[in-house]
Coordinates of C-alpha atoms in Angstrom, one line a residue:
I1 CA 68.9 65.3 99.1
I2 CA 68.9 68.4 97.0
A3 CA 65.2 69.0 97.7
A4 CA 65.6 68.4 101.4
T5 CA 68.5 70.8 101.5
I6 CA 66.6 73.5 99.7
L7 CA 63.5 73.0 102.0
F8 CA 65.1 72.6 105.4
V9 CA 68.7 73.9 105.4
R10 CA 69.1 77.5 106.4
L11 CA 72.6 79.0 106.1
D12 CA 73.3 81.7 108.6
P13 CA 75.2 84.5 106.9
Y14 CA 76.6 85.7 110.2
K15 CA 78.1 82.3 111.0
M16 CA 79.5 82.0 107.4
A17 CA 81.2 85.4 107.7
S18 CA 82.7 84.6 111.1
G19 CA 85.8 82.6 110.1
V20 CA 85.5 80.4 113.2
Y21 CA 88.3 78.1 111.8
R22 CA 90.7 81.0 112.7
Q23 CA 89.8 82.4 116.1
G24 CA 86.9 80.1 117.1
K25 CA 84.4 83.0 117.5
F26 CA 81.1 83.8 115.9
L27 CA 79.9 87.2 114.7
L28 CA 77.2 88.3 117.1
P29 CA 74.3 90.4 115.5
E30 CA 74.1 92.5 118.6
V31 CA 77.7 93.6 118.1
N32 CA 78.1 93.3 114.3
K33 CA 76.0 94.3 111.4
L34 CA 76.4 92.4 108.1
I35 CA 76.5 95.0 105.4
Y36 CA 77.3 92.8 102.4
H37 CA 77.6 89.0 101.8
E38 CA 78.0 87.4 98.5
D39 CA 79.5 84.3 96.9
G40 CA 82.1 85.0 94.2
K41 CA 83.8 82.9 91.7
T42 CA 86.9 82.4 94.0
A43 CA 85.6 83.2 97.6
T44 CA 82.7 84.3 99.7
I45 CA 83.0 88.0 100.5
S46 CA 81.5 89.8 103.5
V47 CA 81.6 93.4 104.7
V48 CA 80.9 93.7 108.5
F49 CA 80.4 96.8 110.6
N50 CA 81.4 96.5 114.3
K51 CA 78.9 98.7 116.2
R52 CA 81.1 99.2 119.2
E53 CA 84.4 100.1 117.4
K54 CA 82.6 101.9 114.5
A55 CA 84.9 100.0 112.1
L56 CA 84.0 98.4 108.8
S57 CA 86.0 95.3 107.7
I58 CA 86.0 93.4 104.5
R59 CA 86.3 89.5 104.8
T60 CA 87.3 86.7 102.5
N61 CA 85.8 83.4 103.5
G62 CA 85.4 84.9 107.0
K63 CA 89.0 86.1 107.2
S64 CA 89.3 89.9 107.7
D65 CA 91.6 91.3 105.0
A66 CA 91.2 95.0 105.8
S67 CA 89.6 97.2 108.4
I68 CA 88.8 100.9 108.4
M69 CA 87.4 103.1 111.3
M70 CA 84.5 104.8 109.7
D71 CA 84.5 107.4 112.7
P72 CA 88.1 108.8 112.7
S73 CA 87.4 110.6 116.0
I74 CA 87.2 107.3 117.9
G75 CA 90.7 106.1 116.7
T76 CA 92.6 104.4 113.9
P77 CA 93.0 100.6 113.5
S78 CA 96.5 99.4 112.7
D79 CA 95.2 98.1 109.3
E80 CA 94.9 101.7 108.1
A81 CA 98.6 102.5 108.9
T82 CA 99.7 99.5 106.8
M83 CA 97.6 100.4 103.8
I84 CA 98.4 104.1 103.8
L85 CA 102.1 103.6 104.3
S86 CA 102.1 100.9 101.6
G87 CA 101.1 103.7 99.1
A88 CA 102.9 106.6 100.7
I89 CA 106.4 105.3 101.3
P90 CA 107.1 104.4 97.6
M91 CA 105.8 107.7 96.5
G92 CA 108.2 109.4 98.9
I93 CA 111.1 107.3 97.7
N94 CA 110.3 107.7 94.0
P95 CA 108.7 111.3 93.9
Y96 CA 108.9 111.3 90.1
A97 CA 106.6 108.2 89.7
K98 CA 103.9 108.6 87.1
N99 CA 102.1 105.3 87.3
A100 CA 101.5 102.6 89.9
A101 CA 99.9 99.1 90.2
V102 CA 98.3 97.6 93.3
I103 CA 98.0 93.8 93.6
G104 CA 94.9 93.1 95.7
L105 CA 92.1 95.7 96.2
G106 CA 91.1 94.8 99.8
S107 CA 89.4 97.9 101.1
G108 CA 90.8 100.1 98.4
L109 CA 92.7 102.4 100.9
T110 CA 96.1 101.8 99.3
S111 CA 95.0 102.6 95.8
H112 CA 93.2 105.6 97.3
T113 CA 96.4 106.8 99.0
L114 CA 98.3 106.5 95.7
L115 CA 95.6 108.5 94.0
S116 CA 95.8 111.2 96.6
N117 CA 99.0 112.3 94.8
S118 CA 98.2 114.4 91.9
L119 CA 101.5 113.7 90.2
L120 CA 100.5 110.1 89.5
E121 CA 98.9 109.8 86.1
R122 CA 97.5 106.2 86.4
V123 CA 96.9 103.6 89.1
D124 CA 95.9 100.1 88.0
T125 CA 94.4 97.8 90.7
I126 CA 94.5 94.1 90.1
E127 CA 91.9 92.1 92.0
I128 CA 91.1 88.4 91.2
E129 CA 87.6 88.4 92.9
E130 CA 85.0 90.7 91.5
K131 CA 82.9 90.6 94.6
I132 CA 85.8 92.2 96.5
V133 CA 85.3 95.3 94.3
E134 CA 81.6 95.4 95.1
G135 CA 82.3 95.1 98.8
A136 CA 85.0 97.7 98.9
K137 CA 82.5 100.3 97.6
K138 CA 80.7 100.0 101.0
F139 CA 83.7 101.9 102.5
G140 CA 82.3 105.0 100.8
S141 CA 84.2 108.3 101.0
R142 CA 87.2 106.7 102.8
V143 CA 88.2 105.1 99.4
E144 CA 86.2 107.1 97.0
L145 CA 89.1 108.0 94.7
V146 CA 89.4 104.3 93.6
F147 CA 85.9 104.3 92.1
K148 CA 85.6 108.0 91.1
D149 CA 89.0 109.2 90.0
P150 CA 89.5 108.8 86.2
R151 CA 93.1 107.9 86.8
S152 CA 92.0 104.7 88.5
N153 CA 91.5 101.4 86.6
I154 CA 90.4 98.1 88.2
Y155 CA 91.2 94.8 86.5
I156 CA 89.5 91.6 87.5
D157 CA 92.4 89.2 86.8
D158 CA 95.1 87.0 88.3
A159 CA 98.3 89.2 88.9
K160 CA 100.6 86.9 87.0
T161 CA 98.2 86.8 84.1
F162 CA 97.7 90.5 84.1
F163 CA 101.4 91.4 84.0
S164 CA 102.1 88.8 81.3
T165 CA 99.0 89.9 79.2
Y166 CA 99.3 93.7 79.3
N167 CA 103.0 93.9 79.4
K168 CA 103.1 97.4 81.1
K169 CA 105.9 99.0 83.1
Y170 CA 105.3 100.7 86.3
D171 CA 107.2 103.1 88.6
I172 CA 105.5 101.5 91.7
I173 CA 104.1 98.1 92.3
V174 CA 102.5 97.4 95.6
S175 CA 101.7 93.8 96.3
E176 CA 99.2 93.2 99.0
P177 CA 97.7 89.8 98.6
S178 CA 96.0 87.9 101.4
N179 CA 98.1 85.9 104.0
P180 CA 100.3 83.3 102.5
W181 CA 98.6 80.5 104.2
V182 CA 95.5 81.1 102.2
S183 CA 95.3 78.6 99.3
G184 CA 97.0 79.8 96.1
V185 CA 98.5 83.0 97.6
A186 CA 102.0 81.8 98.4
G187 CA 102.8 82.0 94.7
L188 CA 102.7 85.7 95.0
F189 CA 105.7 85.6 97.4
S190 CA 107.9 83.4 95.2
E191 CA 111.2 83.9 93.4
E192 CA 109.5 83.4 90.0
F193 CA 106.9 86.0 90.8
Y194 CA 109.5 88.6 91.8
H195 CA 111.4 87.9 88.5
L196 CA 108.2 88.7 86.7
V197 CA 107.5 91.9 88.6
K198 CA 111.0 93.2 88.1
R199 CA 110.5 93.0 84.3
H200 CA 107.5 95.2 84.7
L201 CA 109.2 97.9 86.8
S202 CA 110.7 101.1 85.1
E203 CA 114.4 101.9 85.6
N204 CA 113.9 103.4 89.1
G205 CA 110.8 101.4 89.8
L206 CA 110.0 100.1 93.3
L207 CA 108.3 97.0 94.5
V208 CA 106.5 97.2 97.9
Q209 CA 105.7 93.7 99.3
W210 CA 103.4 93.5 102.4
L211 CA 104.1 90.6 104.8
Q212 CA 102.5 89.8 108.2
L213 CA 104.4 89.0 111.3
Y214 CA 101.7 87.0 112.9
E215 CA 100.8 83.3 112.1
I216 CA 104.2 82.9 110.5
D217 CA 107.6 81.8 111.7
L218 CA 111.1 83.3 111.1
D219 CA 112.1 80.7 108.6
L220 CA 109.2 81.5 106.3
V221 CA 110.0 85.3 106.6
A222 CA 113.6 84.4 105.6
S223 CA 112.3 82.5 102.6
V224 CA 110.5 85.4 101.3
L225 CA 113.3 87.9 101.9
K226 CA 115.6 85.4 100.1
A227 CA 113.2 85.3 97.1
V228 CA 113.2 89.1 97.1
S229 CA 117.0 89.2 97.2
L230 CA 117.5 87.0 94.2
S231 CA 115.7 89.5 91.9
F232 CA 116.4 93.0 93.5
S233 CA 119.7 94.6 94.1
D234 CA 118.5 96.3 97.4
F235 CA 115.6 96.3 99.8
V236 CA 114.5 98.2 102.9
I237 CA 112.1 96.8 105.5
Y238 CA 109.7 99.3 107.1
A239 CA 107.3 98.3 109.9
P240 CA 104.0 100.3 109.8
T241 CA 102.7 98.5 113.0
N242 CA 103.7 95.7 115.4
S243 CA 102.2 93.1 113.2
D244 CA 103.3 94.0 109.6
I245 CA 106.3 94.7 107.5
L246 CA 106.7 96.4 104.1
I247 CA 109.6 95.2 102.0
V248 CA 110.5 98.0 99.5
A249 CA 112.8 96.6 96.8
K250 CA 114.6 98.3 93.9
G251 CA 115.9 96.4 90.8
N252 CA 118.9 98.7 90.2
G253 CA 121.0 100.4 92.8
P254 CA 120.2 101.2 96.4
V255 CA 116.8 102.1 97.7
P256 CA 116.8 105.9 98.4
N257 CA 115.5 107.6 101.5
V258 CA 112.0 109.1 101.6
E259 CA 111.9 112.7 100.3
P260 CA 110.2 115.5 102.3
G261 CA 108.1 116.4 99.2
L262 CA 105.9 113.4 100.2
F263 CA 104.2 115.7 102.7
D264 CA 103.5 118.5 100.2
A265 CA 100.3 116.9 98.8
P266 CA 97.4 118.0 101.1
E267 CA 95.4 114.9 100.8
T268 CA 98.4 112.6 101.2
L269 CA 99.4 114.6 104.3
R270 CA 95.9 114.2 105.8
L271 CA 96.0 110.5 105.3
L272 CA 99.5 110.3 106.8
R273 CA 98.5 112.4 109.8
S274 CA 95.5 110.1 110.4
V275 CA 98.0 107.3 111.2
Y276 CA 100.3 109.5 113.3
V277 CA 102.9 110.2 110.6
N278 CA 103.6 113.9 110.6
G279 CA 107.2 114.1 109.1
I280 CA 110.2 112.2 107.7
Q281 CA 111.4 111.1 111.2
D282 CA 108.0 109.2 111.7
I283 CA 108.8 107.2 108.5
E284 CA 112.5 106.7 109.1
A285 CA 111.8 105.5 112.7
R286 CA 109.8 102.7 111.1
K287 CA 112.8 101.5 109.2
I288 CA 113.9 98.1 110.5
A289 CA 116.8 97.0 108.3
D290 CA 118.0 96.8 104.7
K291 CA 119.6 94.2 102.4
T292 CA 123.2 95.0 103.6
S293 CA 122.3 94.5 107.3
M294 CA 120.2 91.5 106.7
S295 CA 122.2 89.5 104.1
R296 CA 124.5 87.7 106.6
F297 CA 121.5 87.1 108.9
L298 CA 119.6 85.4 106.1
D299 CA 122.6 83.2 105.3
T300 CA 122.2 81.6 108.8
F301 CA 118.8 80.1 107.7
S302 CA 119.0 76.8 105.9
I303 CA 115.6 77.3 104.3
D304 CA 115.6 77.9 100.5
A305 CA 114.0 81.0 98.9
N306 CA 110.4 80.4 98.4
S307 CA 109.8 79.2 94.8
D308 CA 107.0 77.9 92.6
Y309 CA 109.2 74.7 92.3
Y310 CA 110.2 74.5 96.0
P311 CA 107.0 75.9 97.6
V312 CA 108.3 76.1 101.2
L313 CA 106.0 78.9 102.1
D314 CA 102.8 77.2 100.7
Q315 CA 103.7 73.9 102.5
N316 CA 104.5 75.4 105.9
A317 CA 102.3 78.6 106.3
A318 CA 99.2 76.8 107.3
R319 CA 101.1 75.0 110.1
S320 CA 102.4 78.4 111.4
R321 CA 98.8 79.8 111.4
F322 CA 97.5 76.8 113.3
L323 CA 100.3 77.1 115.9
Q324 CA 99.7 80.8 116.2
I325 CA 103.4 81.5 115.8
N326 CA 104.6 85.2 115.4
V327 CA 108.0 86.8 114.7
R328 CA 107.4 90.2 116.1
D329 CA 110.9 90.0 117.7
I330 CA 112.3 90.8 114.3
L331 CA 111.3 94.5 115.0
T332 CA 113.8 94.6 117.9
L333 CA 116.6 94.6 115.4
S334 CA 116.3 98.4 115.0
G335 CA 115.7 99.0 118.7
A336 CA 118.6 97.2 120.3
P337 CA 120.8 99.1 122.8
L338 CA 123.7 98.7 120.3
P339 CA 122.7 100.2 116.9
I340 CA 123.5 97.0 115.0
T341 CA 121.6 97.6 111.8
E342 CA 122.9 101.2 111.5
M343 CA 126.5 100.0 112.0
L344 CA 126.1 97.3 109.3
A345 CA 124.4 99.6 106.9
K346 CA 126.9 102.4 107.7
S347 CA 124.1 104.8 108.1
I348 CA 123.4 107.6 110.6
P349 CA 120.3 109.8 111.0
S350 CA 120.3 113.0 108.9
W351 CA 118.9 115.1 111.8
D352 CA 120.4 116.3 115.1
N353 CA 117.2 116.2 117.2
T354 CA 114.8 113.4 117.2
E355 CA 111.0 114.3 117.1
V356 CA 108.5 111.6 116.5
T357 CA 104.7 111.2 116.8
P358 CA 103.7 108.4 119.2
A359 CA 101.5 105.7 117.5
P360 CA 99.3 103.4 119.7
F361 CA 99.9 100.4 117.4
F362 CA 103.7 100.6 117.2
S363 CA 105.7 100.0 120.3
K364 CA 109.0 101.2 118.9
I365 CA 107.6 104.6 118.2
Q366 CA 106.1 104.8 121.7
A367 CA 109.5 103.8 123.1
I368 CA 111.2 106.6 121.1
F369 CA 108.6 109.1 122.3
L370 CA 109.2 108.1 125.9
A371 CA 112.9 108.6 125.4
M372 CA 112.2 112.0 124.0
A373 CA 110.3 112.9 127.2
V374 CA 113.2 111.8 129.4
R375 CA 115.6 113.7 127.2
D376 CA 113.6 116.9 127.3
Y377 CA 113.0 116.7 131.1
S378 CA 116.7 116.3 131.6
L379 CA 117.4 119.3 129.5
Y380 CA 114.7 121.7 130.6
G381 CA 113.5 120.3 133.9
S382 CA 109.8 120.0 133.0
F383 CA 107.4 118.1 130.8
N384 CA 105.5 120.2 128.3
E385 CA 102.0 119.7 127.1
R386 CA 102.8 117.0 124.5
Y387 CA 104.0 114.7 127.4
R388 CA 100.8 115.0 129.5
D389 CA 100.0 111.3 129.0
I390 CA 103.5 110.0 130.0
P391 CA 103.2 107.3 132.7
T392 CA 104.1 108.2 136.3
E393 CA 106.9 105.7 136.4
I394 CA 108.6 107.4 133.5
R395 CA 108.2 110.8 135.1
Q396 CA 109.8 109.6 138.4
N397 CA 112.6 108.0 136.5
A398 CA 113.2 111.2 134.5
E399 CA 113.3 113.2 137.8
I400 CA 115.9 110.8 139.3
L401 CA 118.0 110.9 136.1
R402 CA 118.0 114.7 136.1
R403 CA 119.0 114.8 139.8
F404 CA 122.0 112.6 139.0
F405 CA 123.1 115.1 136.3
Y406 CA 122.3 118.5 137.8
D407 CA 122.0 118.0 141.6
C408 CA 125.6 117.5 142.8
G409 CA 124.5 116.6 146.3
F410 CA 122.0 114.1 145.4
L411 CA 124.3 111.1 144.8
T412 CA 126.3 112.0 148.0
R413 CA 123.1 112.1 150.1
S414 CA 121.9 108.8 148.6
K415 CA 125.2 107.1 149.6
R416 CA 124.9 108.5 153.1
K417 CA 121.4 107.1 153.5
E418 CA 122.6 103.7 152.5

């Protein structure tokens, strides 16, 4: 059997890198180019270049874990916003941070973003699979600080083992493992893991936990938030895209707001601008809720906090993936007509005039931008250059709204016609 396999069986690397179990599609050589494909100790790692989109993705057993547009002039995939903001937001909240740790290398863009801040003295990246490190090097200059900056250190180790062995404390820990339905990953979203992480944070240290909103149900999201709540005194949920959230948690006291100094570092600013983040409001607009506004909501779920001893996430995540469930509706909490989350958190914006940058991969930001267009037209009677791409329907509605406010005879004439 062994001899027959060696002589006659030919394994197609394109098929092996396709991950057909997830979307039922093969990688086509005419559309994709396989840059790297190696079997590691824990997984098979592939790096694939999409010729049409000019995007490079790194895959674990065929599942894409990160994607970067190699030609920025074409556009920016939502993955980049998640990875960049995972590193940038905690730096803005804790501007005095000196060291950071990243769980899961992926493409390397999160570690690269942290290293773009010259104030950080050390960034440790913990990756369990060595072949991921080899594959990430294919992203070249987009993540070069991870491999060239002397402040960067990569450890091939399990995250729990790493923290227990080295016993270091960090000002920032970013946890970006794979999706929780992947075997063995759900343990990095557990109550026990968060207890461990908290012990390795400095006094004002922050944990940033990535979690997807696709292939998961609301009960499982609640189980993760409950697990975080048991270890951390406060957390704030940010949404970098329509498909992901970042849970920023602090062990002692409330999570502060992002400081404007984040935009002072030139390389960090360049990275943020590449994902349509030009100022504080662009980050604050991505805030969904905090622990105060979510605590009562979480109490309505009967599911327990995810735990190593009660692994509700591990047992149910695969079912959610198979059923293609998503919980993107959670993002509407911050966009409801009644400002529920602001009222519960007793917070109001610190600015008088809203100015955000529209992002194609986040519908809430787009909605805010359209509201800005209607506001400005109502005030000034015209759309300036930045609103050149506003849909015709919005333009027409803005004109009607302005007439109601400024043309005293418009409403009277409308009633006469009726």
